[in-house]
mmCIF file of C-alpha atoms in Angstrom:
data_model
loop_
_atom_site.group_PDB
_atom_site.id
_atom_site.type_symbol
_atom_site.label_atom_id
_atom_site.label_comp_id
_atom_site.label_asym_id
_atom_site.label_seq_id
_atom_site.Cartn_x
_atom_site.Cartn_y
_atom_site.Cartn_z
ATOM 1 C CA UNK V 1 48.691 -9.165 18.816
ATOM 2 C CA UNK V 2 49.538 -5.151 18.195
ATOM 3 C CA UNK V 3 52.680 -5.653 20.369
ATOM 4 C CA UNK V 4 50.909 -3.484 22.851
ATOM 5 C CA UNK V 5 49.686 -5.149 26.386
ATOM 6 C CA UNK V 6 47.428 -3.752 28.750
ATOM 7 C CA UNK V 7 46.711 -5.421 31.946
ATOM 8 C CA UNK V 8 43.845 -5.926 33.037
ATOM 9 C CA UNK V 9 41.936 -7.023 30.174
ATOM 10 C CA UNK V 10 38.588 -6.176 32.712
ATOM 11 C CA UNK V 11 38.428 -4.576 36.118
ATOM 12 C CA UNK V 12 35.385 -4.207 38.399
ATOM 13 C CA UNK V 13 35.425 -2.015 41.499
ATOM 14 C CA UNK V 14 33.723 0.319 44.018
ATOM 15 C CA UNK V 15 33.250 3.666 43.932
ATOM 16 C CA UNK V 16 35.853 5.281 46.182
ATOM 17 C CA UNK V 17 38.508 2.922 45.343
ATOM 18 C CA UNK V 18 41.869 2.995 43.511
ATOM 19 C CA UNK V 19 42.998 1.137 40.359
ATOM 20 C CA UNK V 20 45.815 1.074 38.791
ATOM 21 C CA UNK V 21 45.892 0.404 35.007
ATOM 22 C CA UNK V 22 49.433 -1.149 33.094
ATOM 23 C CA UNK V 23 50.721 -0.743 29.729
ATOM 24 C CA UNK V 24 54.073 -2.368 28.261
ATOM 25 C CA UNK V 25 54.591 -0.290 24.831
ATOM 26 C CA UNK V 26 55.511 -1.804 21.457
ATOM 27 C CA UNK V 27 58.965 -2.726 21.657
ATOM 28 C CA UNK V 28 61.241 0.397 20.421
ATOM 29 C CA UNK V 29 58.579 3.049 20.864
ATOM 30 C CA UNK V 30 59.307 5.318 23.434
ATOM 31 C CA UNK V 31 55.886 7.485 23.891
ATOM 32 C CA UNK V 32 52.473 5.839 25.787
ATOM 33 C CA UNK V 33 49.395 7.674 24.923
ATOM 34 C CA UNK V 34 46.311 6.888 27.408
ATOM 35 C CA UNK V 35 43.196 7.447 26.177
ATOM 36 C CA UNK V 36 39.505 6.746 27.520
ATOM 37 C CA UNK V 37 36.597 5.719 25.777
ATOM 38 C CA UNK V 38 33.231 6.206 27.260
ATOM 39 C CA UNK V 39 29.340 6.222 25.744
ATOM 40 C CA UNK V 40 28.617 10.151 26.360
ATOM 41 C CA UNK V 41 32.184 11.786 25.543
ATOM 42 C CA UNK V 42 33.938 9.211 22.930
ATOM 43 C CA UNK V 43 37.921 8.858 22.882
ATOM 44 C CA UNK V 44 39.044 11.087 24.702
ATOM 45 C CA UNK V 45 43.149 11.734 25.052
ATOM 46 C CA UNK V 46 44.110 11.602 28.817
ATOM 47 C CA UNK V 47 48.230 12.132 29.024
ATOM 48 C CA UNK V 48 51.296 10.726 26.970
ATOM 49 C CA UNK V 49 54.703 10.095 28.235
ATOM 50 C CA UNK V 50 57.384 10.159 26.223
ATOM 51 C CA UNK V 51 60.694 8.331 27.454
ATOM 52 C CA UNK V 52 60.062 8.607 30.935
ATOM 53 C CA UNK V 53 58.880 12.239 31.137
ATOM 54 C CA UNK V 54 55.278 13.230 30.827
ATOM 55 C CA UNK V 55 54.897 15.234 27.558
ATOM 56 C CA UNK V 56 51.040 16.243 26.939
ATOM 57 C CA UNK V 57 48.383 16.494 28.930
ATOM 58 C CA UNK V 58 44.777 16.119 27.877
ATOM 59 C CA UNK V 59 41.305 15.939 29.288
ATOM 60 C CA UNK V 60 42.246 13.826 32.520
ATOM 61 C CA UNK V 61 41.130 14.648 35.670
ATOM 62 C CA UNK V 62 42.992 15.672 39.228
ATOM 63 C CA UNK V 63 41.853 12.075 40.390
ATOM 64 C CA UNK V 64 43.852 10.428 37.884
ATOM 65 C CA UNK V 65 47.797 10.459 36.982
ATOM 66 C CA UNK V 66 50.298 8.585 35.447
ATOM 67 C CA UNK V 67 53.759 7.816 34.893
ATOM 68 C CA UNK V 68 56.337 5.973 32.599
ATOM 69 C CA UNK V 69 58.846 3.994 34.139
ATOM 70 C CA UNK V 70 63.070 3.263 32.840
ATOM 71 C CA UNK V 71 61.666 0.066 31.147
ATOM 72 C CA UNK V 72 59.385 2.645 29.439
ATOM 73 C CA UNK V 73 55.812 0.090 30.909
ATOM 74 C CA UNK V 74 53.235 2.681 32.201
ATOM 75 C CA UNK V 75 50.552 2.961 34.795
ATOM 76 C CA UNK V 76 47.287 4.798 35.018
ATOM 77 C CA UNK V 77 46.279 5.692 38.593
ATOM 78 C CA UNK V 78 42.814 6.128 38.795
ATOM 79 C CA UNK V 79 41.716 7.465 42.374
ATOM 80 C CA UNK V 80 37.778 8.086 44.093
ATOM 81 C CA UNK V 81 36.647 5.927 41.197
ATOM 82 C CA UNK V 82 33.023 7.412 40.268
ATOM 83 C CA UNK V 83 30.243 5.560 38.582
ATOM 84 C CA UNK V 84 31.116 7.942 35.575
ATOM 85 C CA UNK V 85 34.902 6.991 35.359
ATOM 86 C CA UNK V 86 33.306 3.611 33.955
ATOM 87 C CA UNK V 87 34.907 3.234 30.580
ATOM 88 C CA UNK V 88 37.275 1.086 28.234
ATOM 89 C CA UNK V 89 40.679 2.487 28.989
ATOM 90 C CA UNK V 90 43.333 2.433 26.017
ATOM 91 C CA UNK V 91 46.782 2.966 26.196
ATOM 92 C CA UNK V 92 48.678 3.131 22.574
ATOM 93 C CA UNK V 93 52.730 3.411 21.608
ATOM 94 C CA UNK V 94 54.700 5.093 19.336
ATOM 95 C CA UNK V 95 57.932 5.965 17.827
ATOM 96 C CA UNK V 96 57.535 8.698 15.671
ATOM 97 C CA UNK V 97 53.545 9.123 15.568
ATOM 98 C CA UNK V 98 53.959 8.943 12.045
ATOM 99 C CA UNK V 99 51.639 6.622 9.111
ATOM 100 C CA UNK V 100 51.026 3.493 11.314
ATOM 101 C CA UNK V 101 53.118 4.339 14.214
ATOM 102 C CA UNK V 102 50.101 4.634 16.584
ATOM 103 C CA UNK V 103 49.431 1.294 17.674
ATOM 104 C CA UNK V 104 46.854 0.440 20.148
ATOM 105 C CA UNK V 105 46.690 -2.079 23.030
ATOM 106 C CA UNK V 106 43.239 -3.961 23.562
ATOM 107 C CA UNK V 107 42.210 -1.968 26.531
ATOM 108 C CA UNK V 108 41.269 -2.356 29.991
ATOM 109 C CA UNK V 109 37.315 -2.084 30.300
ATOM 110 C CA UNK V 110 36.707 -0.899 33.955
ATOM 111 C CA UNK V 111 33.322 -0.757 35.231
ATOM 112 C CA UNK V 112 32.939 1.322 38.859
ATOM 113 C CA UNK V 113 29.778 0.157 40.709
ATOM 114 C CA UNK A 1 41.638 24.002 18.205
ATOM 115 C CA UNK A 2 41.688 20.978 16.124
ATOM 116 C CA UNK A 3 38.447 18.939 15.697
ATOM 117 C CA UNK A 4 37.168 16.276 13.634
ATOM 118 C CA UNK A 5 33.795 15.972 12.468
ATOM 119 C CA UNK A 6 31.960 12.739 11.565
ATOM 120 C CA UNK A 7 28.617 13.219 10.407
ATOM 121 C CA UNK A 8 27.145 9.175 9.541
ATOM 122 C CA UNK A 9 25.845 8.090 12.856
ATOM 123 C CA UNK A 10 25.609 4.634 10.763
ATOM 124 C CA UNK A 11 25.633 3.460 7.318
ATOM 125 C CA UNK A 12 24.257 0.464 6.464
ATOM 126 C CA UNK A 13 25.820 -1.485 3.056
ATOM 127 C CA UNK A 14 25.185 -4.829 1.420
ATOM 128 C CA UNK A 15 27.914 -7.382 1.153
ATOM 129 C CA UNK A 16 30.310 -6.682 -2.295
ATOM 130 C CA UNK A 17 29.619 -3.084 -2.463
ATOM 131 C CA UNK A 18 32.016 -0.014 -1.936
ATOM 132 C CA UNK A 19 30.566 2.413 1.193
ATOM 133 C CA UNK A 20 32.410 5.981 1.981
ATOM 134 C CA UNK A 21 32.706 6.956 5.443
ATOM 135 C CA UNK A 22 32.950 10.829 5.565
ATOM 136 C CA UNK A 23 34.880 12.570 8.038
ATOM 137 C CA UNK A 24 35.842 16.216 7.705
ATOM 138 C CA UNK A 25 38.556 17.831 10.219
ATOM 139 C CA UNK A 26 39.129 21.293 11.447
ATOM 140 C CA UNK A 27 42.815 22.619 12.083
ATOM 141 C CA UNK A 28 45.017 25.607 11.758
ATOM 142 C CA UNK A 29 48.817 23.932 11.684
ATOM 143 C CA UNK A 30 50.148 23.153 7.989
ATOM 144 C CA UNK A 31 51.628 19.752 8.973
ATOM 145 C CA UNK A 32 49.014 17.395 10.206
ATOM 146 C CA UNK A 33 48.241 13.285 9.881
ATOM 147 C CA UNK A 34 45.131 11.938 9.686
ATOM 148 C CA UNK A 35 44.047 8.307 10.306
ATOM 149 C CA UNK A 36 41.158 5.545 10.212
ATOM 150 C CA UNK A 37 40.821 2.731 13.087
ATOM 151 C CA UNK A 38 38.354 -0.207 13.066
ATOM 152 C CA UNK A 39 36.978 -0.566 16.574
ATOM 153 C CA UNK A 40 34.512 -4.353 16.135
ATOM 154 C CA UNK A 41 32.598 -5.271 18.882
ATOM 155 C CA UNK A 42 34.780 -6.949 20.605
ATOM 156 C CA UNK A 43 36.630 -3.478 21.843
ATOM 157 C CA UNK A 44 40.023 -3.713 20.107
ATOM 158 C CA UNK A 45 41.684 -0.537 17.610
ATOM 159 C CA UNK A 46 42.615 -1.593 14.598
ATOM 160 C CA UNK A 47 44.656 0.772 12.353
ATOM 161 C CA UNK A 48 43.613 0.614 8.735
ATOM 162 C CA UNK A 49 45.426 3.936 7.063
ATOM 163 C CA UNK A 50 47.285 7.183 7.238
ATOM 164 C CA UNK A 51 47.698 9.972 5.481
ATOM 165 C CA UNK A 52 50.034 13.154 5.426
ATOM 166 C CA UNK A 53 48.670 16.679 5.380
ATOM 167 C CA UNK A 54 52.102 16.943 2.763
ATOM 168 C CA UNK A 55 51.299 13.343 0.793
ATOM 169 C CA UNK A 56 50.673 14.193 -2.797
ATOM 170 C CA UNK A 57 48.681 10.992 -3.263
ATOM 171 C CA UNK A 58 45.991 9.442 -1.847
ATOM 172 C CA UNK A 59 46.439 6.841 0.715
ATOM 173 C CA UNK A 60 45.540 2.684 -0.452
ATOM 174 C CA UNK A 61 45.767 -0.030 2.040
ATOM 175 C CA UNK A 62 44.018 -2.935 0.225
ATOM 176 C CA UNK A 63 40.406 -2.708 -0.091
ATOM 177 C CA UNK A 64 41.114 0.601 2.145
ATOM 178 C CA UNK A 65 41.860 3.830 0.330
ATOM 179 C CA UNK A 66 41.650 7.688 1.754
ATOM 180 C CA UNK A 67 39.911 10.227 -0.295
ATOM 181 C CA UNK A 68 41.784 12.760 0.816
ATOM 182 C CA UNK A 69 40.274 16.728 -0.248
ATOM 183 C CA UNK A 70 42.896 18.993 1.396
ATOM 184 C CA UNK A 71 41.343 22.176 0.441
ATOM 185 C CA UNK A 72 37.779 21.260 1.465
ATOM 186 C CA UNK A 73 39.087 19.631 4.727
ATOM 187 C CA UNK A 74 37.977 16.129 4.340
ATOM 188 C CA UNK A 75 39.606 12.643 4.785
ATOM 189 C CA UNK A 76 36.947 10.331 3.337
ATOM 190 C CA UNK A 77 37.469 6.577 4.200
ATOM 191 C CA UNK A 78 35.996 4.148 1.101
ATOM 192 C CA UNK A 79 35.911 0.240 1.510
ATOM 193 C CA UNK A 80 35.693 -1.439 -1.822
ATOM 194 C CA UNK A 81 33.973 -5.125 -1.528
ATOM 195 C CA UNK A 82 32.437 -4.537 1.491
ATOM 196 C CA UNK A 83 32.656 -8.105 3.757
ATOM 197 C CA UNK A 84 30.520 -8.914 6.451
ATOM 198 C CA UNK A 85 33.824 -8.761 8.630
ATOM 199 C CA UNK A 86 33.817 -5.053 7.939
ATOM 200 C CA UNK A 87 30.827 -4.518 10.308
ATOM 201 C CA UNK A 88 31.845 -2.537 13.089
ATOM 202 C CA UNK A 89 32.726 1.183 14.354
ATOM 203 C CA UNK A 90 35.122 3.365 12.550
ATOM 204 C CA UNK A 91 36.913 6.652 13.753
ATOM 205 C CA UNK A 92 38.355 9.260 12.233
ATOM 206 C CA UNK A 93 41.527 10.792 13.968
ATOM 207 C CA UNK A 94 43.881 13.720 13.392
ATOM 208 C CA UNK A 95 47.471 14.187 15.081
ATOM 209 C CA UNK A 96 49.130 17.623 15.178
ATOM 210 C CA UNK A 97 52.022 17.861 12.819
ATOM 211 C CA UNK A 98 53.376 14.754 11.419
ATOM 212 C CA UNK A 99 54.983 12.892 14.308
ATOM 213 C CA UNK A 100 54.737 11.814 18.109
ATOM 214 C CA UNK A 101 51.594 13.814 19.145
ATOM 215 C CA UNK A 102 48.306 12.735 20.562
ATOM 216 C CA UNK A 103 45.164 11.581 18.231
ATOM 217 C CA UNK A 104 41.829 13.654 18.538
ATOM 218 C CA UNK A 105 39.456 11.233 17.321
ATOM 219 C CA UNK A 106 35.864 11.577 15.876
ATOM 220 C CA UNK A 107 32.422 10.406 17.594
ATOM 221 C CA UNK A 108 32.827 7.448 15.096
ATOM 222 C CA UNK A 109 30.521 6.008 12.129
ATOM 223 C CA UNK A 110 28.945 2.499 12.560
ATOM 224 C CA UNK A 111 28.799 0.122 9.453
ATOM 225 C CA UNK A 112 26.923 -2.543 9.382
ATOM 226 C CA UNK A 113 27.355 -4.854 6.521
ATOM 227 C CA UNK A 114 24.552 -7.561 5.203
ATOM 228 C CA UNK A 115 24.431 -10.409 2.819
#
């Protein structure tokens, strides 16, 4: 167990539809880092919070958002799910960032059909 | 921009012997870390080591260690005693200075370990 949960472990849904994706952090880190892996474009960073306010964004679309909440958990909002938003969905904590600070949770795998 | 480069779309290596992993990484800021995860089939990342753009030596984590080539840009991984256990996907990452920014990960390298 890395100490980081994400809920659901798997997800299967229509295209159109909304999902929302949670992640409690490592206790004591205060940044969430969502990232999504897919066949064609790899791991891709999506957003990271830090302490409750977004701090980098990366390659995530207008369809999708996030936000950290006081008890520093986080949710992905994916919205008009498309067949291509299929993909294992990671979210990962950390204090610092630094040596072995990044620590990953064992994704979400949603499939959009 | 940063990137990271992985060129092995798989290496294959028999059980007990020591396989390198290459990954070479592209970036313009003086402070950077760069990192290894273990990604088996069954989906989970698995840290294995880190280094520091500013770490004199090179980074050991058991049977793990990071050849680490600042001036040609590389961050080799090397497994010594390969297992069978070690079969799986590895990526190699890169975060922007030294602390609390995102990873920009390689496509990955697939080992695949026999007896």
């Amino acid at each position: 167990d890395s100490g980081v949960t994400q809920t659901p472990k798997h997800l299967i849904t229509a295209t159109g539809q909304r999902v929302t994706l949670r992640c409690s952090p490592r206790s004591g880190d205060l940044s969430v880092y969502w990232y999504q892996q897919s066949l064609d474009q790899g791991l891709q960073f999506l957003i990271q919070y830090y302490n409750g306010e977004e701090r980098a964004k990366g390659n995530i679309l207008e369809r999708f958002s996030a936000q950290q909440f006081p008890d520093l958990h986080s949710e992905l909002n994916l919205s008009s799910l498309e067949l291509g938003d299929s993909a294992l969905y990671f979210c990962a904590s950390s204090v610092r960032g630094q040596g072995d600070g990044y620590t990953f949770g064992s994704g979400t795998r949603l499939t959009v059909v | 921009a940063q990137k990271i480069t992985q060129t092995q779309p798989g290496m294959f290596v028999q059980e007990k012997e020591a396989v390198t992993l290459d990954c070479t990484y592209d970036t313009s800021d003086p402070s950077y870390g760069l990192f290894w995860y273990k990604q088996p089939s069954s989906g989970e990342m698995i840290f294995l080591i880190y280094q520091g753009s500013y770490d004199q030596q090179n980074a050991t984590e058991g049977r793990y260690s990071l050849n680490f080539q600042k001036a040609r840009k590389s961050a080799n991984l090397v497994i010594s005693a390969s297992q069978l256990g070690d079969s799986a996907m590895y990526f190699c990452a890169m975060s922007r200075n030294q602390a609390g920014t995102a990873l920009i990960f390689g496509k990955g390298t697939t080992l695949s370990v026999s007896s």
